[in-house]
């Protein structure tokens, strides 16, 4: 079996609103996701994160389970409105929860990796326009600076933002995420402010002389053109400009992609929010790039997508419970491309990769062969990249627990650990046991458990 490098980091990932619950405890105030979930018709069957996995109370048990699986690093996110329930008002009790969590992790030898923003903007900030308002950038930097000061000695890995593409375009453009706006101009402005707040937070971190690593996590949806026809190839390039290059280019090249500036400019006029100096700030050097990968899509000529003037083809292979195509080769190609066009020798981490399937308990076990297979294939893609010299330093499964899957509520299960939402009982799925063996061996394990192997 091919081994990963000795220092390869094996982790699991979650996010605050998706697992914590305790929405009204410890002085927390609502975020845009509390508000969105309470807006009729926005989230599947009106589900909310009020209780979720009750991780706020059960974190010792959860960290214990991580330890049992041999997990080496835990990527979690911090709820901004626990720390700042009102504008300019700091809440010590909110901070204490994360101190307890981090202490528990350290006691068990698990490295904390903290995401500063995983989509749960305090409602007070949205009341002033949210990410479409440049003031939110400054509020974010105050919040990040507080975290660095209070937790910077104990947390060695910081991720400024999780998937600003989703926060901006799904939240302010498509409206399928909080705050549920449908205004593409606002979405573009928000994307710029999210990036700007990243750059300023990195600068603040450096100014404080802290010696951990700081970076950003982007979600990538690679695309393939439906055919070689020029119109399909152009469609694919436009999707890539929107989903991938819109964030990569400013972060690594110091400018927005020219084709997309033109395309959006024709529709919305010039983006006056881009002020002198902003792009230099956004391109400030980082210590790693976090890569979230789930799927690819297939672009073609058409107009189903009005913003981009393109259409999409059906998946050409198996899909997960989200309808997303399982396509591990796209992960390998993505990593190669990032290295060649953007990151060079900069360390990469897979900060999320995983799949939803409708897992059922049978007795005391949860068999999830499709997830095992998905993780297996994607880790093999990682292994190939690493074997060819790629600077991939670690891999975090999404997700540790089944949890609140945003607009889909609890109807989609991404966990390697099953959560019974009636009892809050946790049951490691077969994929968790398989992942534990993979960590122990530091190499991708076969998909079939030895215990399941035919005995004859
Ligand atoms: C992540 O977002 C989130 O960080 C996490 O909180 C969430 O629970 C997890 O993934 C699972 O959803 O239709 O072809 O454009 C995922 C971002 C963006 C990935 C949309 C899939 C759809 C591919 N997703 N994308 S396509």
Short mmCIF file of C-alpha atoms and ligand atoms in Angstrom, two decimals:
data_model
loop_
_atom_site.label_atom_id
_atom_site.label_comp_id
_atom_site.label_asym_id
_atom_site.label_seq_id
_atom_site.Cartn_x
_atom_site.Cartn_y
_atom_site.Cartn_z
CA UNK A 1 0.00 0.00 0.00
CA UNK A 2 1.30 3.44 -0.87
CA UNK A 3 2.06 5.56 2.17
CA UNK A 4 1.58 9.27 2.60
CA UNK A 5 4.52 11.37 3.82
CA UNK A 6 5.22 10.92 7.55
CA UNK A 7 3.99 14.40 8.47
CA UNK A 8 0.76 14.17 6.43
CA UNK A 9 -2.05 15.54 8.59
CA UNK A 10 -5.31 13.58 8.95
CA UNK A 11 -8.30 15.56 10.11
CA UNK A 12 -12.05 15.97 10.26
CA UNK A 13 -14.04 19.16 9.70
CA UNK A 14 -17.25 20.80 10.91
CA UNK A 15 -18.75 24.29 11.18
CA UNK A 16 -20.32 26.15 14.10
CA UNK A 17 -23.90 26.63 12.94
CA UNK A 18 -24.06 23.11 11.53
CA UNK A 19 -23.23 21.29 14.79
CA UNK A 20 -23.21 23.48 17.91
CA UNK A 21 -26.86 24.07 18.72
CA UNK A 22 -27.26 26.05 21.97
CA UNK A 23 -28.33 28.91 19.74
CA UNK A 24 -29.54 31.01 22.64
CA UNK A 25 -27.02 30.02 25.30
CA UNK A 26 -23.87 31.64 26.60
CA UNK A 27 -24.94 35.06 25.40
CA UNK A 28 -25.02 34.17 21.68
CA UNK A 29 -27.18 36.39 19.49
CA UNK A 30 -28.74 35.35 16.16
CA UNK A 31 -26.81 35.06 12.93
CA UNK A 32 -28.15 35.36 9.40
CA UNK A 33 -28.57 31.56 9.38
CA UNK A 34 -30.90 31.68 12.40
CA UNK A 35 -32.96 34.28 10.56
CA UNK A 36 -32.85 32.47 7.21
CA UNK A 37 -33.87 29.15 8.77
CA UNK A 38 -36.86 30.90 10.35
CA UNK A 39 -37.97 32.35 7.03
CA UNK A 40 -40.69 30.03 5.68
CA UNK A 41 -39.69 28.07 2.60
CA UNK A 42 -35.94 28.63 2.86
CA UNK A 43 -34.74 25.51 4.68
CA UNK A 44 -36.07 21.96 4.24
CA UNK A 45 -39.12 21.47 6.47
CA UNK A 46 -38.22 24.55 8.52
CA UNK A 47 -35.22 22.88 10.16
CA UNK A 48 -32.93 25.14 12.20
CA UNK A 49 -29.57 24.91 13.95
CA UNK A 50 -31.17 25.54 17.37
CA UNK A 51 -30.10 22.12 18.65
CA UNK A 52 -28.21 20.55 15.74
CA UNK A 53 -25.73 17.97 17.17
CA UNK A 54 -25.74 19.70 20.56
CA UNK A 55 -21.98 19.82 20.20
CA UNK A 56 -21.89 22.91 22.44
CA UNK A 57 -22.66 20.58 25.35
CA UNK A 58 -21.32 17.30 24.00
CA UNK A 59 -17.92 18.47 22.77
CA UNK A 60 -15.98 16.37 25.33
CA UNK A 61 -17.66 13.20 24.03
CA UNK A 62 -17.08 14.32 20.44
CA UNK A 63 -13.40 15.05 20.99
CA UNK A 64 -13.06 11.72 22.77
CA UNK A 65 -14.50 9.98 19.71
CA UNK A 66 -12.08 11.83 17.43
CA UNK A 67 -9.26 10.57 19.60
CA UNK A 68 -10.56 7.00 19.39
CA UNK A 69 -10.52 7.25 15.61
CA UNK A 70 -6.95 8.52 15.71
CA UNK A 71 -7.83 11.89 14.18
CA UNK A 72 -4.83 14.25 14.31
CA UNK A 73 -6.45 17.60 13.54
CA UNK A 74 -9.88 19.12 13.95
CA UNK A 75 -11.12 21.92 11.74
CA UNK A 76 -14.03 23.77 13.36
CA UNK A 77 -15.43 27.25 12.92
CA UNK A 78 -16.14 29.98 15.42
CA UNK A 79 -19.53 31.60 15.81
CA UNK A 80 -18.97 35.34 15.47
CA UNK A 81 -22.22 36.19 17.29
CA UNK A 82 -21.12 34.18 20.33
CA UNK A 83 -18.15 36.51 20.70
CA UNK A 84 -19.83 39.71 19.56
CA UNK A 85 -23.58 39.42 20.20
CA UNK A 86 -23.93 43.14 19.53
CA UNK A 87 -21.89 45.57 17.52
CA UNK A 88 -18.76 46.45 19.51
CA UNK A 89 -19.84 44.35 22.51
CA UNK A 90 -17.51 41.50 23.45
CA UNK A 91 -18.97 38.44 25.23
CA UNK A 92 -16.45 36.55 27.35
CA UNK A 93 -18.80 33.57 27.81
CA UNK A 94 -18.79 33.00 24.05
CA UNK A 95 -15.01 32.88 23.98
CA UNK A 96 -14.93 30.49 26.93
CA UNK A 97 -16.71 27.79 24.92
CA UNK A 98 -13.91 27.77 22.35
CA UNK A 99 -11.28 27.83 25.09
CA UNK A 100 -12.86 24.73 26.63
CA UNK A 101 -13.02 23.01 23.24
CA UNK A 102 -9.40 23.84 22.45
CA UNK A 103 -8.26 22.68 25.87
CA UNK A 104 -10.04 19.37 25.33
CA UNK A 105 -8.44 18.95 21.91
CA UNK A 106 -4.97 19.74 23.22
CA UNK A 107 -5.41 17.36 26.13
CA UNK A 108 -5.99 14.60 23.59
CA UNK A 109 -3.20 15.66 21.28
CA UNK A 110 -5.48 16.87 18.48
CA UNK A 111 -4.42 20.02 16.61
CA UNK A 112 -7.07 22.72 16.36
CA UNK A 113 -7.56 24.44 13.00
CA UNK A 114 -10.02 27.32 13.37
CA UNK A 115 -12.14 28.82 10.62
CA UNK A 116 -12.98 32.40 11.51
CA UNK A 117 -16.00 32.71 9.23
CA UNK A 118 -18.13 29.82 8.02
CA UNK A 119 -21.19 31.83 6.89
CA UNK A 120 -22.88 32.72 10.19
CA UNK A 121 -22.71 36.51 10.04
CA UNK A 122 -24.19 38.18 13.14
CA UNK A 123 -27.64 39.54 12.37
CA UNK A 124 -26.55 42.96 13.66
CA UNK A 125 -24.01 43.14 10.84
CA UNK A 126 -26.57 42.09 8.23
CA UNK A 127 -28.89 44.82 9.51
CA UNK A 128 -26.29 47.27 8.21
CA UNK A 129 -26.04 45.56 4.82
CA UNK A 130 -23.86 42.57 5.69
CA UNK A 131 -21.04 41.79 3.28
CA UNK A 132 -22.35 44.32 0.79
CA UNK A 133 -21.34 47.03 3.28
CA UNK A 134 -17.63 47.81 3.50
CA UNK A 135 -18.00 48.45 7.25
CA UNK A 136 -18.49 44.71 7.73
CA UNK A 137 -14.89 44.25 6.61
CA UNK A 138 -13.70 46.33 9.55
CA UNK A 139 -15.98 44.52 11.98
CA UNK A 140 -14.56 41.23 10.72
CA UNK A 141 -11.00 42.40 11.28
CA UNK A 142 -11.85 43.45 14.86
CA UNK A 143 -13.39 40.03 15.46
CA UNK A 144 -10.41 38.20 13.90
CA UNK A 145 -7.94 40.30 15.87
CA UNK A 146 -9.76 39.41 19.10
CA UNK A 147 -9.46 35.73 18.21
CA UNK A 148 -5.75 36.05 17.44
CA UNK A 149 -5.14 37.82 20.74
CA UNK A 150 -7.20 35.40 22.85
CA UNK A 151 -6.53 32.10 21.09
CA UNK A 152 -3.49 32.79 18.93
CA UNK A 153 -1.07 30.96 21.22
CA UNK A 154 -3.19 27.80 21.32
CA UNK A 155 -4.44 27.60 17.75
CA UNK A 156 -1.68 27.05 15.21
CA UNK A 157 -3.82 27.00 12.07
CA UNK A 158 -6.21 29.79 11.06
CA UNK A 159 -8.57 29.87 8.09
CA UNK A 160 -9.95 33.35 7.52
CA UNK A 161 -12.91 32.37 5.36
CA UNK A 162 -14.65 29.22 4.29
CA UNK A 163 -15.76 29.34 0.66
CA UNK A 164 -16.34 33.04 0.02
CA UNK A 165 -17.91 31.98 -3.31
CA UNK A 166 -20.81 30.41 -1.41
CA UNK A 167 -21.08 33.26 1.07
CA UNK A 168 -21.27 35.85 -1.70
CA UNK A 169 -22.97 34.19 -4.64
CA UNK A 170 -25.26 31.67 -2.96
CA UNK A 171 -26.12 34.13 -0.17
CA UNK A 172 -26.53 37.46 -1.99
CA UNK A 173 -27.01 36.34 -5.63
CA UNK A 174 -28.90 33.07 -5.90
CA UNK A 175 -30.48 33.55 -2.51
CA UNK A 176 -30.38 29.85 -1.61
CA UNK A 177 -28.17 30.60 1.40
CA UNK A 178 -28.48 33.31 4.06
CA UNK A 179 -29.18 36.18 3.86
CA UNK A 180 -31.29 35.03 0.88
CA UNK A 181 -30.85 38.08 -1.33
CA UNK A 182 -31.15 37.87 -5.10
CA UNK A 183 -29.02 40.70 -6.33
CA UNK A 184 -25.95 39.80 -8.38
CA UNK A 185 -24.46 43.26 -8.03
CA UNK A 186 -24.64 42.96 -4.29
CA UNK A 187 -23.13 39.48 -4.56
CA UNK A 188 -20.14 40.77 -6.51
CA UNK A 189 -19.57 43.55 -4.02
CA UNK A 190 -19.83 41.03 -1.20
CA UNK A 191 -17.25 38.78 -2.85
CA UNK A 192 -14.83 41.69 -2.96
CA UNK A 193 -15.45 42.63 0.66
CA UNK A 194 -15.00 39.02 1.79
CA UNK A 195 -11.64 38.87 0.02
CA UNK A 196 -10.60 42.26 1.37
CA UNK A 197 -11.45 41.20 4.91
CA UNK A 198 -9.29 38.11 4.40
CA UNK A 199 -6.28 40.19 3.39
CA UNK A 200 -6.68 42.63 6.26
CA UNK A 201 -7.03 39.77 8.77
CA UNK A 202 -3.84 38.16 7.46
CA UNK A 203 -2.02 41.49 7.84
CA UNK A 204 -3.36 41.85 11.39
CA UNK A 205 -2.15 38.34 12.18
CA UNK A 206 1.35 39.12 10.89
CA UNK A 207 1.44 42.42 12.76
CA UNK A 208 0.80 40.56 16.00
CA UNK A 209 3.91 38.48 15.48
CA UNK A 210 2.09 35.16 15.81
CA UNK A 211 3.91 32.19 14.36
CA UNK A 212 1.12 29.81 13.32
CA UNK A 213 -0.15 29.33 9.79
CA UNK A 214 -2.89 31.42 8.25
CA UNK A 215 -4.69 30.88 4.95
CA UNK A 216 -8.08 30.76 3.27
CA UNK A 217 -10.34 27.94 2.11
CA UNK A 218 -11.94 28.10 -1.32
CA UNK A 219 -14.49 25.73 -2.79
CA UNK A 220 -13.66 24.53 -6.27
CA UNK A 221 -16.06 23.26 -8.86
CA UNK A 222 -13.94 22.31 -11.84
CA UNK A 223 -15.83 22.08 -15.09
CA UNK A 224 -15.46 20.25 -18.34
CA UNK A 225 -16.88 21.51 -21.61
CA UNK A 226 -19.68 19.28 -22.90
CA UNK A 227 -17.86 19.04 -26.25
CA UNK A 228 -14.99 20.58 -28.20
CA UNK A 229 -17.38 23.01 -29.87
CA UNK A 230 -16.05 26.53 -29.31
CA UNK A 231 -19.32 27.69 -27.70
CA UNK A 232 -19.09 24.89 -25.12
CA UNK A 233 -15.45 25.67 -24.42
CA UNK A 234 -16.32 29.33 -23.88
CA UNK A 235 -19.13 28.30 -21.52
CA UNK A 236 -16.69 26.20 -19.50
CA UNK A 237 -14.20 29.04 -19.30
CA UNK A 238 -16.90 31.39 -18.05
CA UNK A 239 -17.97 28.96 -15.33
CA UNK A 240 -14.33 28.59 -14.34
CA UNK A 241 -13.98 32.37 -14.23
CA UNK A 242 -16.96 32.65 -11.93
CA UNK A 243 -16.47 29.65 -9.64
CA UNK A 244 -12.69 29.38 -9.43
CA UNK A 245 -10.67 32.21 -10.97
CA UNK A 246 -12.78 34.99 -9.43
CA UNK A 247 -11.13 34.13 -6.11
CA UNK A 248 -7.84 32.57 -7.16
CA UNK A 249 -6.68 35.42 -9.38
CA UNK A 250 -6.99 38.22 -6.82
CA UNK A 251 -5.45 36.07 -4.09
CA UNK A 252 -2.49 34.85 -6.11
CA UNK A 253 -2.11 37.26 -9.02
CA UNK A 254 -3.35 40.50 -7.51
CA UNK A 255 -6.13 41.18 -10.01
CA UNK A 256 -9.59 39.94 -10.93
CA UNK A 257 -9.78 37.88 -14.13
CA UNK A 258 -10.04 40.30 -17.05
CA UNK A 259 -12.66 38.26 -18.94
CA UNK A 260 -14.95 38.22 -15.89
CA UNK A 261 -14.45 41.91 -15.11
CA UNK A 262 -15.60 42.57 -18.68
CA UNK A 263 -18.49 40.12 -18.52
CA UNK A 264 -19.81 41.44 -15.22
CA UNK A 265 -19.00 45.02 -16.19
CA UNK A 266 -21.30 44.79 -19.20
CA UNK A 267 -24.16 43.73 -16.95
CA UNK A 268 -23.61 45.71 -13.79
CA UNK A 269 -21.26 48.54 -14.68
CA UNK A 270 -17.85 49.03 -13.10
CA UNK A 271 -17.31 47.70 -9.60
CA UNK A 272 -16.70 50.91 -7.68
CA UNK A 273 -16.20 48.89 -4.49
CA UNK A 274 -12.69 47.96 -5.67
CA UNK A 275 -10.68 50.81 -4.15
CA UNK A 276 -7.00 51.64 -4.68
CA UNK A 277 -4.83 49.32 -2.59
CA UNK A 278 -7.52 46.67 -2.12
CA UNK A 279 -5.96 44.19 -4.52
CA UNK A 280 -2.53 44.50 -2.89
CA UNK A 281 -4.17 43.74 0.44
CA UNK A 282 -6.03 40.72 -0.94
CA UNK A 283 -2.84 39.30 -2.46
CA UNK A 284 -0.87 39.44 0.80
CA UNK A 285 1.14 36.19 1.12
CA UNK A 286 -0.55 33.33 2.96
CA UNK A 287 0.87 30.15 4.47
CA UNK A 288 -1.39 27.64 2.76
CA UNK A 289 -4.43 27.30 0.53
CA UNK A 290 -7.37 25.25 1.81
CA UNK A 291 -9.11 23.27 -0.93
CA UNK A 292 -12.71 22.11 -0.63
CA UNK A 293 -13.67 19.66 -3.32
CA UNK A 294 -16.88 17.74 -3.87
CA UNK A 295 -17.67 17.53 -7.55
CA UNK A 296 -17.31 18.89 -11.06
CA UNK A 297 -19.94 20.04 -13.52
CA UNK A 298 -20.26 20.04 -17.30
CA UNK A 299 -20.73 23.36 -19.06
CA UNK A 300 -22.25 23.96 -22.46
CA UNK A 301 -23.62 26.71 -24.64
CA UNK A 302 -27.06 27.89 -23.56
CA UNK A 303 -28.74 30.35 -21.26
CA UNK A 304 -30.19 28.36 -18.37
CA UNK A 305 -27.83 30.26 -16.09
CA UNK A 306 -28.76 33.88 -16.74
CA UNK A 307 -25.79 35.40 -14.90
CA UNK A 308 -23.24 33.51 -17.00
CA UNK A 309 -25.21 32.88 -20.18
CA UNK A 310 -24.39 29.17 -20.12
CA UNK A 311 -26.09 25.82 -19.49
CA UNK A 312 -25.07 22.57 -17.83
CA UNK A 313 -25.19 18.93 -18.87
CA UNK A 314 -26.34 16.05 -16.74
CA UNK A 315 -23.72 14.19 -14.72
CA UNK A 316 -21.88 11.52 -16.68
CA UNK A 317 -21.37 9.09 -13.84
CA UNK A 318 -22.66 8.15 -10.39
CA UNK A 319 -24.00 10.94 -8.20
CA UNK A 320 -24.29 11.36 -4.42
CA UNK A 321 -27.46 12.12 -2.48
CA UNK A 322 -26.87 15.80 -3.37
CA UNK A 323 -26.99 14.92 -7.08
CA UNK A 324 -23.30 15.84 -7.35
CA UNK A 325 -21.25 13.67 -9.70
CA UNK A 326 -18.56 11.50 -8.15
CA UNK A 327 -15.48 12.42 -10.16
CA UNK A 328 -12.18 11.96 -8.32
CA UNK A 329 -10.10 12.58 -11.42
CA UNK A 330 -11.25 16.20 -11.23
CA UNK A 331 -9.66 16.49 -7.80
CA UNK A 332 -6.32 15.25 -9.12
CA UNK A 333 -6.50 17.64 -12.07
CA UNK A 334 -7.51 20.50 -9.79
CA UNK A 335 -4.53 19.99 -7.51
CA UNK A 336 -2.19 19.87 -10.51
CA UNK A 337 -3.68 23.00 -11.93
CA UNK A 338 -3.48 24.91 -8.66
CA UNK A 339 0.18 23.99 -8.30
CA UNK A 340 1.01 24.92 -11.90
CA UNK A 341 -0.99 28.12 -12.24
CA UNK A 342 -1.30 29.54 -8.74
CA UNK A 343 0.33 28.02 -5.71
CA UNK A 344 3.65 26.51 -6.81
CA UNK A 345 5.30 25.16 -3.65
CA UNK A 346 2.79 26.78 -1.28
CA UNK A 347 1.34 24.08 0.98
CA UNK A 348 -2.14 22.86 0.09
CA UNK A 349 -4.60 21.20 2.46
CA UNK A 350 -7.80 19.48 1.50
CA UNK A 351 -9.96 21.25 4.09
CA UNK A 352 -13.16 19.48 3.00
CA UNK A 353 -13.97 16.43 0.94
CA UNK A 354 -16.82 14.02 1.47
CA UNK A 355 -20.24 12.91 0.34
CA UNK A 356 -23.87 12.70 1.41
CA UNK A 357 -25.68 9.39 1.29
CA UNK A 358 -28.94 8.40 3.00
CA UNK A 359 -27.33 6.21 5.65
CA UNK A 360 -29.46 3.95 7.85
CA UNK A 361 -28.64 2.29 11.13
CA UNK A 362 -28.82 -1.50 11.17
CA UNK A 363 -28.54 -2.69 14.75
CA UNK A 364 -25.51 -0.91 16.16
CA UNK A 365 -23.79 -0.34 12.84
CA UNK A 366 -24.11 2.09 9.96
CA UNK A 367 -22.92 0.65 6.69
CA UNK A 368 -22.01 3.34 4.19
CA UNK A 369 -20.13 1.57 1.41
CA UNK A 370 -20.71 4.40 -1.06
CA UNK A 371 -19.04 6.94 1.24
CA UNK A 372 -16.13 4.58 1.86
CA UNK A 373 -15.75 4.25 -1.87
CA UNK A 374 -16.00 8.01 -2.43
CA UNK A 375 -13.35 8.76 0.21
CA UNK A 376 -11.16 5.95 -1.07
CA UNK A 377 -11.19 7.24 -4.64
CA UNK A 378 -10.55 10.84 -3.62
CA UNK A 379 -7.71 9.92 -1.31
CA UNK A 380 -6.15 7.92 -4.11
CA UNK A 381 -6.28 11.08 -6.22
CA UNK A 382 -4.50 12.92 -3.39
CA UNK A 383 -1.98 10.13 -3.07
CA UNK A 384 -1.17 10.31 -6.76
CA UNK A 385 -0.64 14.07 -6.55
CA UNK A 386 1.63 13.68 -3.52
CA UNK A 387 3.56 10.80 -5.11
CA UNK A 388 4.34 13.10 -8.04
CA UNK A 389 5.81 15.67 -5.68
CA UNK A 390 2.71 17.78 -5.03
CA UNK A 391 2.82 19.79 -1.82
CA UNK A 392 -0.41 18.53 -0.26
CA UNK A 393 0.09 18.52 3.52
CA UNK A 394 -3.15 17.14 4.89
CA UNK A 395 -6.73 16.06 4.38
CA UNK A 396 -9.86 16.84 6.44
CA UNK A 397 -13.00 14.78 5.84
CA UNK A 398 -16.28 16.64 5.58
CA UNK A 399 -17.76 15.90 7.92
CA UNK A 400 -17.01 14.45 11.32
CA UNK A 401 -20.73 14.32 12.22
CA UNK A 402 -23.97 14.26 10.31
CA UNK A 403 -25.19 17.82 10.71
CA UNK A 404 -27.36 20.74 9.58
CA UNK A 405 -26.76 20.74 5.83
CA UNK A 406 -27.77 24.38 5.27
CA UNK A 407 -30.83 24.71 3.01
CA UNK A 408 -31.28 20.92 3.16
CA UNK A 409 -31.57 20.90 6.95
CA UNK A 410 -31.01 17.45 8.45
CA UNK A 411 -32.18 15.65 5.32
CA UNK A 412 -28.64 15.12 3.99
CA UNK A 413 -26.02 13.18 5.92
CA UNK A 414 -22.34 13.97 5.30
CA UNK A 415 -20.90 12.52 8.53
CA UNK A 416 -18.49 9.67 8.96
CA UNK A 417 -20.21 9.51 12.35
CA UNK A 418 -23.97 8.97 12.39
CA UNK A 419 -26.07 11.25 14.60
CA UNK A 420 -29.45 10.12 15.89
CA UNK A 421 -31.18 13.49 16.25
CA UNK A 422 -33.75 12.08 18.70
CA UNK A 423 -31.22 10.80 21.23
CA UNK A 424 -28.03 12.60 20.10
CA UNK A 425 -26.34 9.22 20.07
CA UNK A 426 -23.21 9.08 17.87
CA UNK A 427 -22.41 5.92 15.91
CA UNK A 428 -19.21 5.73 13.88
CA UNK A 429 -20.14 4.58 10.39
CA UNK A 430 -18.07 2.05 8.48
CA UNK A 431 -16.41 5.03 6.79
CA UNK A 432 -15.16 6.28 10.18
CA UNK A 433 -13.66 2.89 10.93
CA UNK A 434 -12.13 2.77 7.47
CA UNK A 435 -10.75 6.29 7.93
CA UNK A 436 -9.29 5.29 11.32
CA UNK A 437 -7.42 2.40 9.65
CA UNK A 438 -6.22 4.73 6.90
CA UNK A 439 -4.85 7.16 9.50
CA UNK A 440 -3.23 4.37 11.52
CA UNK A 441 -1.50 3.02 8.43
CA UNK A 442 -0.87 6.48 6.89
CA UNK A 443 -2.05 4.97 3.61
CA UNK A 444 -5.36 4.55 1.79
CA UNK A 445 -6.97 1.31 2.92
CA UNK A 446 -8.89 -1.11 0.73
CA UNK A 447 -12.60 -0.35 0.70
CA UNK A 448 -13.69 -3.61 2.25
CA UNK A 449 -13.20 -4.08 5.98
CA UNK A 450 -11.26 -7.23 6.89
CA UNK A 451 -14.16 -8.28 9.07
CA UNK A 452 -16.49 -8.13 6.05
CA UNK A 453 -14.17 -10.12 3.84
CA UNK A 454 -15.44 -13.50 2.81
CA UNK A 455 -14.05 -16.09 5.20
CA UNK A 456 -13.56 -18.82 2.65
C1 LIG B 1 -19.39 22.98 1.71
O1 LIG B 1 -19.97 23.71 0.70
C2 LIG B 1 -19.54 23.71 3.00
O2 LIG B 1 -18.33 24.33 3.38
C3 LIG B 1 -20.08 22.87 4.12
O3 LIG B 1 -20.48 23.68 5.17
C4 LIG B 1 -21.19 22.00 3.59
O4 LIG B 1 -21.86 21.31 4.61
C5 LIG B 1 -20.56 21.03 2.63
O5 LIG B 1 -19.82 21.68 1.66
C6 LIG B 1 -21.57 20.11 1.94
O6 LIG B 1 -22.44 20.83 1.14
O7 LIG B 1 -23.83 22.49 -8.87
O8 LIG B 1 -21.96 21.96 -10.22
O9 LIG B 1 -22.01 24.02 -9.05
C7 LIG B 1 -20.10 23.04 -0.53
C8 LIG B 1 -20.12 23.98 -1.70
C9 LIG B 1 -21.05 24.50 -3.77
C10 LIG B 1 -20.19 22.32 -3.43
C11 LIG B 1 -21.89 24.00 -4.89
C12 LIG B 1 -20.99 21.79 -4.56
C13 LIG B 1 -22.29 22.28 -6.43
C14 LIG B 1 -21.59 21.90 -7.70
N1 LIG B 1 -20.82 23.45 -2.82
N2 LIG B 1 -21.33 22.81 -5.49
S1 LIG B 1 -22.41 22.65 -9.08
#
